[in-house]
PDB file of C-alpha atoms in Angstrom:
ATOM      1  CA  ALA V 964       8.970  -4.120 -17.214  1.00 75.00           C
ATOM      2  CA  GLN V 965       9.136  -7.482 -15.779  1.00 82.00           C
ATOM      3  CA  SER V 966       6.358  -8.533 -13.497  1.00 90.00           C
ATOM      4  CA  VAL V 967       5.050 -11.739 -11.712  1.00 95.00           C
ATOM      5  CA  THR V 968       1.691 -12.387 -10.713  1.00 97.00           C
ATOM      6  CA  GLN V 969       0.535 -14.837  -8.022  1.00 98.00           C
ATOM      7  CA  PRO V 970      -3.245 -14.975  -8.498  1.00 97.00           C
ATOM      8  CA  ASP V 971      -3.678 -16.663  -5.054  1.00 96.00           C
ATOM      9  CA  ILE V 972      -2.990 -14.734  -1.951  1.00 96.00           C
ATOM     10  CA  HIS V 973      -4.074 -17.618   0.466  1.00 97.00           C
ATOM     11  CA  ILE V 974      -4.881 -21.360  -0.316  1.00 97.00           C
ATOM     12  CA  THR V 975      -5.792 -23.937   2.193  1.00 97.00           C
ATOM     13  CA  VAL V 976      -5.303 -27.532   1.712  1.00 97.00           C
ATOM     14  CA  SER V 977      -5.729 -30.815   3.567  1.00 97.00           C
ATOM     15  CA  GLU V 978      -2.783 -32.626   4.591  1.00 97.00           C
ATOM     16  CA  GLY V 979      -2.097 -35.733   1.834  1.00 97.00           C
ATOM     17  CA  ALA V 980      -4.058 -33.529  -0.795  1.00 98.00           C
ATOM     18  CA  SER V 981      -2.143 -32.472  -4.129  1.00 98.00           C
ATOM     19  CA  LEU V 982      -1.374 -28.777  -4.299  1.00 97.00           C
ATOM     20  CA  GLU V 983      -0.912 -26.333  -7.213  1.00 98.00           C
ATOM     21  CA  LEU V 984       0.317 -22.702  -6.785  1.00 98.00           C
ATOM     22  CA  ARG V 985      -0.248 -20.279  -9.979  1.00 98.00           C
ATOM     23  CA  CYS V 986       2.528 -18.282 -11.269  1.00 97.00           C
ATOM     24  CA  ASN V 987       2.312 -16.089 -14.348  1.00 96.00           C
ATOM     25  CA  TYR V 988       4.981 -13.482 -15.572  1.00 94.00           C
ATOM     26  CA  SER V 989       5.686 -10.889 -17.890  1.00 90.00           C
ATOM     27  CA  TYR V 990       9.036 -10.789 -19.441  1.00 81.00           C
ATOM     28  CA  GLY V 991      10.480  -9.927 -22.871  1.00 71.00           C
ATOM     29  CA  ALA V 992      12.888 -12.355 -23.390  1.00 74.00           C
ATOM     30  CA  THR V 993      13.692 -16.202 -22.150  1.00 73.00           C
ATOM     31  CA  PRO V 994      13.189 -15.893 -18.693  1.00 82.00           C
ATOM     32  CA  TYR V 995      15.356 -17.312 -15.455  1.00 89.00           C
ATOM     33  CA  LEU V 996      12.550 -18.541 -13.349  1.00 92.00           C
ATOM     34  CA  PHE V 997      12.492 -19.600  -9.414  1.00 93.00           C
ATOM     35  CA  TRP V 998      10.079 -20.518  -6.618  1.00 97.00           C
ATOM     36  CA  TYR V 999      11.223 -19.889  -3.012  1.00 96.00           C
ATOM     37  CA  VAL V1000       9.844 -20.866   0.309  1.00 97.00           C
ATOM     38  CA  GLN V1001       9.588 -18.846   3.239  1.00 96.00           C
ATOM     39  CA  SER V1002       8.744 -19.683   6.680  1.00 91.00           C
ATOM     40  CA  PRO V1003       7.553 -17.033   9.143  1.00 85.00           C
ATOM     41  CA  GLY V1004      10.371 -14.540   9.958  1.00 78.00           C
ATOM     42  CA  GLN V1005      12.710 -16.369   8.221  1.00 83.00           C
ATOM     43  CA  GLY V1006      14.713 -16.056   4.745  1.00 87.00           C
ATOM     44  CA  LEU V1007      13.874 -17.474   1.586  1.00 93.00           C
ATOM     45  CA  GLN V1008      14.645 -21.115   0.639  1.00 94.00           C
ATOM     46  CA  LEU V1009      15.039 -22.195  -3.093  1.00 93.00           C
ATOM     47  CA  LEU V1010      12.641 -24.943  -4.002  1.00 96.00           C
ATOM     48  CA  LEU V1011      13.479 -25.071  -7.712  1.00 94.00           C
ATOM     49  CA  LYS V1012      14.780 -23.322 -10.850  1.00 92.00           C
ATOM     50  CA  TYR V1013      14.023 -23.298 -14.365  1.00 91.00           C
ATOM     51  CA  PHE V1014      17.188 -21.680 -16.649  1.00 86.00           C
ATOM     52  CA  SER V1015      16.513 -23.788 -20.115  1.00 85.00           C
ATOM     53  CA  GLY V1016      15.882 -27.187 -21.100  1.00 88.00           C
ATOM     54  CA  ASP V1017      13.105 -29.467 -19.864  1.00 90.00           C
ATOM     55  CA  THR V1018      10.429 -27.486 -18.968  1.00 92.00           C
ATOM     56  CA  LEU V1019       9.250 -29.874 -16.239  1.00 96.00           C
ATOM     57  CA  VAL V1020      11.869 -29.281 -13.372  1.00 96.00           C
ATOM     58  CA  GLN V1021      11.960 -31.127 -10.068  1.00 97.00           C
ATOM     59  CA  GLY V1022      13.037 -29.438  -6.668  1.00 97.00           C
ATOM     60  CA  ILE V1023      13.473 -30.481  -3.339  1.00 96.00           C
ATOM     61  CA  LYS V1024      10.656 -31.509  -0.751  1.00 95.00           C
ATOM     62  CA  GLY V1025       8.931 -33.455  -3.651  1.00 97.00           C
ATOM     63  CA  PHE V1026       8.147 -30.276  -5.435  1.00 98.00           C
ATOM     64  CA  GLU V1027       8.164 -29.802  -9.161  1.00 98.00           C
ATOM     65  CA  ALA V1028       7.171 -26.871 -11.637  1.00 98.00           C
ATOM     66  CA  GLU V1029       6.330 -26.675 -15.100  1.00 97.00           C
ATOM     67  CA  PHE V1030       7.315 -23.776 -17.595  1.00 94.00           C
ATOM     68  CA  LYS V1031       4.619 -23.193 -20.000  1.00 94.00           C
ATOM     69  CA  ARG V1032       5.888 -20.312 -22.352  1.00 91.00           C
ATOM     70  CA  SER V1033       2.546 -20.255 -24.296  1.00 91.00           C
ATOM     71  CA  GLN V1034       0.953 -19.329 -21.052  1.00 93.00           C
ATOM     72  CA  SER V1035       3.774 -17.293 -19.403  1.00 93.00           C
ATOM     73  CA  SER V1036       2.993 -19.577 -16.454  1.00 95.00           C
ATOM     74  CA  PHE V1037       5.418 -21.424 -13.908  1.00 97.00           C
ATOM     75  CA  ASN V1038       3.205 -23.060 -11.490  1.00 98.00           C
ATOM     76  CA  LEU V1039       4.531 -25.329  -8.399  1.00 98.00           C
ATOM     77  CA  ARG V1040       3.072 -28.712  -7.989  1.00 98.00           C
ATOM     78  CA  LYS V1041       3.173 -31.245  -5.387  1.00 98.00           C
ATOM     79  CA  PRO V1042       1.206 -34.604  -5.524  1.00 97.00           C
ATOM     80  CA  SER V1043       0.835 -34.840  -1.507  1.00 97.00           C
ATOM     81  CA  VAL V1044       1.378 -31.951   0.852  1.00 97.00           C
ATOM     82  CA  HIS V1045       2.615 -32.238   4.668  1.00 96.00           C
ATOM     83  CA  TRP V1046       1.792 -30.102   7.586  1.00 95.00           C
ATOM     84  CA  SER V1047       5.404 -29.039   7.195  1.00 94.00           C
ATOM     85  CA  ASP V1048       4.692 -27.513   3.750  1.00 97.00           C
ATOM     86  CA  ALA V1049       2.615 -24.435   5.398  1.00 97.00           C
ATOM     87  CA  ALA V1050       4.799 -21.500   4.600  1.00 97.00           C
ATOM     88  CA  GLU V1051       4.769 -18.569   2.168  1.00 97.00           C
ATOM     89  CA  TYR V1052       5.593 -19.364  -1.398  1.00 98.00           C
ATOM     90  CA  PHE V1053       7.129 -16.741  -3.851  1.00 98.00           C
ATOM     91  CA  CYS V1054       7.619 -16.936  -7.538  1.00 97.00           C
ATOM     92  CA  ALA V1055      10.508 -15.091  -9.068  1.00 94.00           C
ATOM     93  CA  VAL V1056      11.695 -14.147 -12.346  1.00 91.00           C
ATOM     94  CA  GLY V1057      15.445 -13.082 -13.060  1.00 85.00           C
ATOM     95  CA  LEU V1058      16.105  -9.669 -14.829  1.00 70.00           C
ATOM     96  CA  ILE V1059      17.916  -9.847 -18.196  1.00 55.00           C
ATOM     97  CA  GLN V1060      19.905 -13.138 -17.671  1.00 52.00           C
ATOM     98  CA  GLY V1061      20.472 -11.880 -13.971  1.00 55.00           C
ATOM     99  CA  ALA V1062      19.603 -14.898 -11.846  1.00 58.00           C
ATOM    100  CA  GLN V1063      20.184 -12.617  -8.778  1.00 70.00           C
ATOM    101  CA  LYS V1064      18.273  -9.426  -9.818  1.00 83.00           C
ATOM    102  CA  LEU V1065      14.896 -10.931  -9.024  1.00 90.00           C
ATOM    103  CA  VAL V1066      11.634  -9.935  -9.591  1.00 92.00           C
ATOM    104  CA  PHE V1067       9.031 -11.514  -6.897  1.00 95.00           C
ATOM    105  CA  GLY V1068       5.255 -12.045  -6.889  1.00 96.00           C
ATOM    106  CA  GLN V1069       3.293 -10.947  -3.850  1.00 96.00           C
ATOM    107  CA  GLY V1070       3.486 -14.690  -2.450  1.00 97.00           C
ATOM    108  CA  THR V1071       0.877 -17.359  -1.850  1.00 98.00           C
ATOM    109  CA  ARG V1072       0.320 -18.340   1.713  1.00 97.00           C
ATOM    110  CA  LEU V1073      -0.324 -21.963   2.071  1.00 98.00           C
ATOM    111  CA  THR V1074      -2.170 -23.543   5.001  1.00 97.00           C
ATOM    112  CA  ILE V1075      -2.567 -26.979   5.866  1.00 97.00           C
ATOM    113  CA  ASN V1076      -5.459 -28.680   7.676  1.00 94.00           C
ATOM    114  CA  PRO V1077      -4.916 -31.552   9.307  1.00 89.00           C
TER     115      PRO V1077
ATOM    116  CA  GLU H 609      30.207 -24.962   3.932  1.00 53.00           C
ATOM    117  CA  THR H 610      28.966 -21.815   5.548  1.00 66.00           C
ATOM    118  CA  GLY H 611      25.873 -20.020   4.264  1.00 90.00           C
ATOM    119  CA  VAL H 612      24.655 -16.643   4.091  1.00 94.00           C
ATOM    120  CA  THR H 613      24.792 -14.758   7.707  1.00 95.00           C
ATOM    121  CA  GLN H 614      23.231 -11.477   8.237  1.00 97.00           C
ATOM    122  CA  SER H 615      23.449  -9.338  11.308  1.00 97.00           C
ATOM    123  CA  PRO H 616      21.723  -8.006  13.421  1.00 97.00           C
ATOM    124  CA  THR H 617      18.760 -10.125  13.169  1.00 96.00           C
ATOM    125  CA  HIS H 618      16.591  -7.396  14.636  1.00 96.00           C
ATOM    126  CA  LEU H 619      17.085  -3.834  15.236  1.00 96.00           C
ATOM    127  CA  ILE H 620      15.190  -0.815  16.188  1.00 98.00           C
ATOM    128  CA  LYS H 621      16.006   2.696  14.859  1.00 98.00           C
ATOM    129  CA  THR H 622      14.280   6.210  15.231  1.00 98.00           C
ATOM    130  CA  ARG H 623      13.239   8.111  12.295  1.00 98.00           C
ATOM    131  CA  GLY H 624      16.159  10.217  10.801  1.00 98.00           C
ATOM    132  CA  GLN H 625      18.734   7.804  12.084  1.00 98.00           C
ATOM    133  CA  GLN H 626      21.173   6.246   9.728  1.00 98.00           C
ATOM    134  CA  VAL H 627      21.688   2.225   9.837  1.00 98.00           C
ATOM    135  CA  THR H 628      24.232  -0.338   8.668  1.00 98.00           C
ATOM    136  CA  LEU H 629      23.352  -3.990   8.029  1.00 98.00           C
ATOM    137  CA  ARG H 630      25.773  -6.541   7.282  1.00 98.00           C
ATOM    138  CA  CYS H 631      26.004  -9.689   5.320  1.00 97.00           C
ATOM    139  CA  SER H 632      28.588 -12.493   4.912  1.00 96.00           C
ATOM    140  CA  SER H 633      28.351 -14.201   1.686  1.00 92.00           C
ATOM    141  CA  GLN H 634      28.409 -18.044   1.417  1.00 89.00           C
ATOM    142  CA  SER H 635      31.796 -19.473   0.754  1.00 87.00           C
ATOM    143  CA  GLY H 636      32.816 -19.250  -2.640  1.00 87.00           C
ATOM    144  CA  HIS H 637      30.410 -16.744  -3.646  1.00 89.00           C
ATOM    145  CA  ASN H 638      31.439 -13.323  -5.191  1.00 89.00           C
ATOM    146  CA  THR H 639      27.848 -11.686  -5.726  1.00 91.00           C
ATOM    147  CA  VAL H 640      25.632 -10.192  -3.398  1.00 93.00           C
ATOM    148  CA  SER H 641      22.282  -8.872  -3.766  1.00 94.00           C
ATOM    149  CA  TRP H 642      20.063  -6.791  -1.231  1.00 96.00           C
ATOM    150  CA  TYR H 643      16.067  -7.031  -0.892  1.00 96.00           C
ATOM    151  CA  GLN H 644      13.552  -5.198   1.010  1.00 97.00           C
ATOM    152  CA  GLN H 645      10.602  -7.081   2.133  1.00 96.00           C
ATOM    153  CA  ALA H 646       7.963  -5.146   3.595  1.00 95.00           C
ATOM    154  CA  LEU H 647       5.132  -6.959   5.875  1.00 92.00           C
ATOM    155  CA  GLY H 648       2.952  -9.115   3.544  1.00 90.00           C
ATOM    156  CA  GLN H 649       4.867  -8.386   0.210  1.00 93.00           C
ATOM    157  CA  GLY H 650       7.087 -10.068  -1.930  1.00 94.00           C
ATOM    158  CA  PRO H 651      10.878  -8.817  -1.725  1.00 95.00           C
ATOM    159  CA  GLN H 652      12.114  -5.963  -3.747  1.00 96.00           C
ATOM    160  CA  PHE H 653      15.215  -5.512  -5.568  1.00 94.00           C
ATOM    161  CA  ILE H 654      17.562  -2.964  -4.176  1.00 96.00           C
ATOM    162  CA  PHE H 655      20.998  -3.225  -5.605  1.00 94.00           C
ATOM    163  CA  GLN H 656      23.590  -5.921  -6.510  1.00 92.00           C
ATOM    164  CA  TYR H 657      27.461  -5.939  -5.951  1.00 93.00           C
ATOM    165  CA  TYR H 658      29.679  -7.976  -7.989  1.00 90.00           C
ATOM    166  CA  ARG H 659      33.366  -7.710  -7.624  1.00 87.00           C
ATOM    167  CA  GLU H 660      33.123  -4.716  -5.013  1.00 91.00           C
ATOM    168  CA  GLU H 661      31.308  -2.820  -7.748  1.00 92.00           C
ATOM    169  CA  GLU H 662      27.509  -1.734  -7.877  1.00 91.00           C
ATOM    170  CA  ASN H 663      25.978  -4.021 -10.603  1.00 89.00           C
ATOM    171  CA  GLY H 664      22.530  -2.938 -11.100  1.00 88.00           C
ATOM    172  CA  ARG H 665      19.981  -1.200  -8.868  1.00 91.00           C
ATOM    173  CA  GLY H 666      16.255  -1.535  -8.128  1.00 91.00           C
ATOM    174  CA  ASN H 667      13.799   1.667  -7.646  1.00 93.00           C
ATOM    175  CA  PHE H 668      15.401   2.955  -4.356  1.00 97.00           C
ATOM    176  CA  PRO H 669      16.464   6.276  -3.608  1.00 97.00           C
ATOM    177  CA  PRO H 670      20.225   7.296  -3.309  1.00 97.00           C
ATOM    178  CA  ARG H 671      19.895   7.346   0.441  1.00 98.00           C
ATOM    179  CA  PHE H 672      20.016   3.453   0.035  1.00 98.00           C
ATOM    180  CA  SER H 673      23.603   2.692  -0.475  1.00 97.00           C
ATOM    181  CA  GLY H 674      25.959  -0.289  -0.158  1.00 96.00           C
ATOM    182  CA  LEU H 675      29.650  -1.854   0.026  1.00 96.00           C
ATOM    183  CA  GLN H 676      31.302  -4.907  -0.950  1.00 96.00           C
ATOM    184  CA  PHE H 677      34.509  -5.715   0.571  1.00 94.00           C
ATOM    185  CA  PRO H 678      37.352  -7.924  -1.139  1.00 92.00           C
ATOM    186  CA  ASN H 679      36.255 -10.885   1.118  1.00 90.00           C
ATOM    187  CA  TYR H 680      32.845 -10.548  -0.834  1.00 91.00           C
ATOM    188  CA  SER H 681      30.983  -9.668   2.610  1.00 94.00           C
ATOM    189  CA  SER H 682      28.606  -6.703   2.238  1.00 96.00           C
ATOM    190  CA  GLU H 683      26.785  -3.855   3.907  1.00 98.00           C
ATOM    191  CA  LEU H 684      23.671  -2.190   3.234  1.00 98.00           C
ATOM    192  CA  ASN H 685      23.510   1.661   4.635  1.00 98.00           C
ATOM    193  CA  VAL H 686      20.364   3.622   4.884  1.00 98.00           C
ATOM    194  CA  ASN H 687      20.376   7.246   5.777  1.00 98.00           C
ATOM    195  CA  ALA H 688      17.512   9.510   7.042  1.00 98.00           C
ATOM    196  CA  LEU H 689      15.400   6.393   8.100  1.00 98.00           C
ATOM    197  CA  GLU H 690      11.626   6.937   7.358  1.00 98.00           C
ATOM    198  CA  LEU H 691       8.701   4.933   8.647  1.00 98.00           C
ATOM    199  CA  ASP H 692       8.249   3.060   5.672  1.00 97.00           C
ATOM    200  CA  ASP H 693      11.933   1.798   5.824  1.00 98.00           C
ATOM    201  CA  SER H 694      10.521  -0.865   8.336  1.00 98.00           C
ATOM    202  CA  ALA H 695      10.930  -4.148   6.654  1.00 97.00           C
ATOM    203  CA  LEU H 696      12.911  -7.495   6.395  1.00 96.00           C
ATOM    204  CA  TYR H 697      15.991  -6.867   4.563  1.00 97.00           C
ATOM    205  CA  LEU H 698      17.366  -9.788   2.828  1.00 96.00           C
ATOM    206  CA  CYS H 699      21.174 -10.669   1.451  1.00 96.00           C
ATOM    207  CA  ALA H 700      21.681 -12.930  -1.107  1.00 94.00           C
ATOM    208  CA  SER H 701      24.816 -14.259  -2.496  1.00 92.00           C
ATOM    209  CA  SER H 702      25.734 -16.357  -5.532  1.00 88.00           C
ATOM    210  CA  TRP H 703      28.926 -17.262  -7.682  1.00 86.00           C
ATOM    211  CA  GLU H 704      28.553 -15.031 -10.514  1.00 80.00           C
ATOM    212  CA  ASP H 705      25.129 -14.823 -11.375  1.00 70.00           C
ATOM    213  CA  THR H 706      23.834 -18.120 -10.775  1.00 78.00           C
ATOM    214  CA  GLU H 707      21.006 -18.808  -8.348  1.00 81.00           C
ATOM    215  CA  ALA H 708      20.748 -16.793  -5.253  1.00 85.00           C
ATOM    216  CA  PHE H 709      21.201 -18.211  -1.776  1.00 90.00           C
ATOM    217  CA  PHE H 710      19.405 -15.729   1.091  1.00 93.00           C
ATOM    218  CA  GLY H 711      20.260 -15.299   4.391  1.00 95.00           C
ATOM    219  CA  GLN H 712      17.502 -15.145   7.398  1.00 94.00           C
ATOM    220  CA  GLY H 713      17.266 -11.487   7.131  1.00 95.00           C
ATOM    221  CA  THR H 714      17.382  -8.487   9.283  1.00 97.00           C
ATOM    222  CA  ARG H 715      14.415  -6.969  10.474  1.00 96.00           C
ATOM    223  CA  LEU H 716      14.277  -3.141  10.936  1.00 98.00           C
ATOM    224  CA  THR H 717      11.511  -1.477  12.658  1.00 98.00           C
ATOM    225  CA  VAL H 718      11.790   2.676  12.183  1.00 98.00           C
ATOM    226  CA  VAL H 719       9.813   4.340  15.116  1.00 98.00           C
TER     227      VAL H 719
END
């Protein structure tokens, strides 16, 4: 069965520091991969997606992610975080070419120190 | 362009009751999926509707049911509510099976 693991439940970084959020997936075929962000009590906003092609994908708000098939990973990065980036981040994989039937990780809560 | 809207935003129900949650898909979208997000967890896929037919279901019991209407809006119905059904229910829409755009969710509390 498909699964997504986000090893870090909570990460704290200082404003202006770089960020990397880890995501590993288990999936038998070529995955559709996504990163979503969720502010408290809100819905999910799509940051970026990978369907095929270039393994380094650019998203909104200055985020990028790299697909590494050999490591079954899709880590999210940002060179310099802003206080407004504090939120919950979810990695997700699409089921059997289903970009909407998503399996989510448990999420990583990001706290920004001033 | 109108985004995905869900109603109500919050509601409280008593165990054993039934509830209906509503979702208006984004303009131009024909596919709707529903997710349940328990506190502190990632969302879990409930089911998807495509052109008014159920098109895939997650590991949820039959008391979770849905509908999609000709205008592609959707309802999620939950019968015989249990305390563990308390969660944020998220609706997502897309054109065909491209990436999902989520609504703000409905917070359901079962007491």
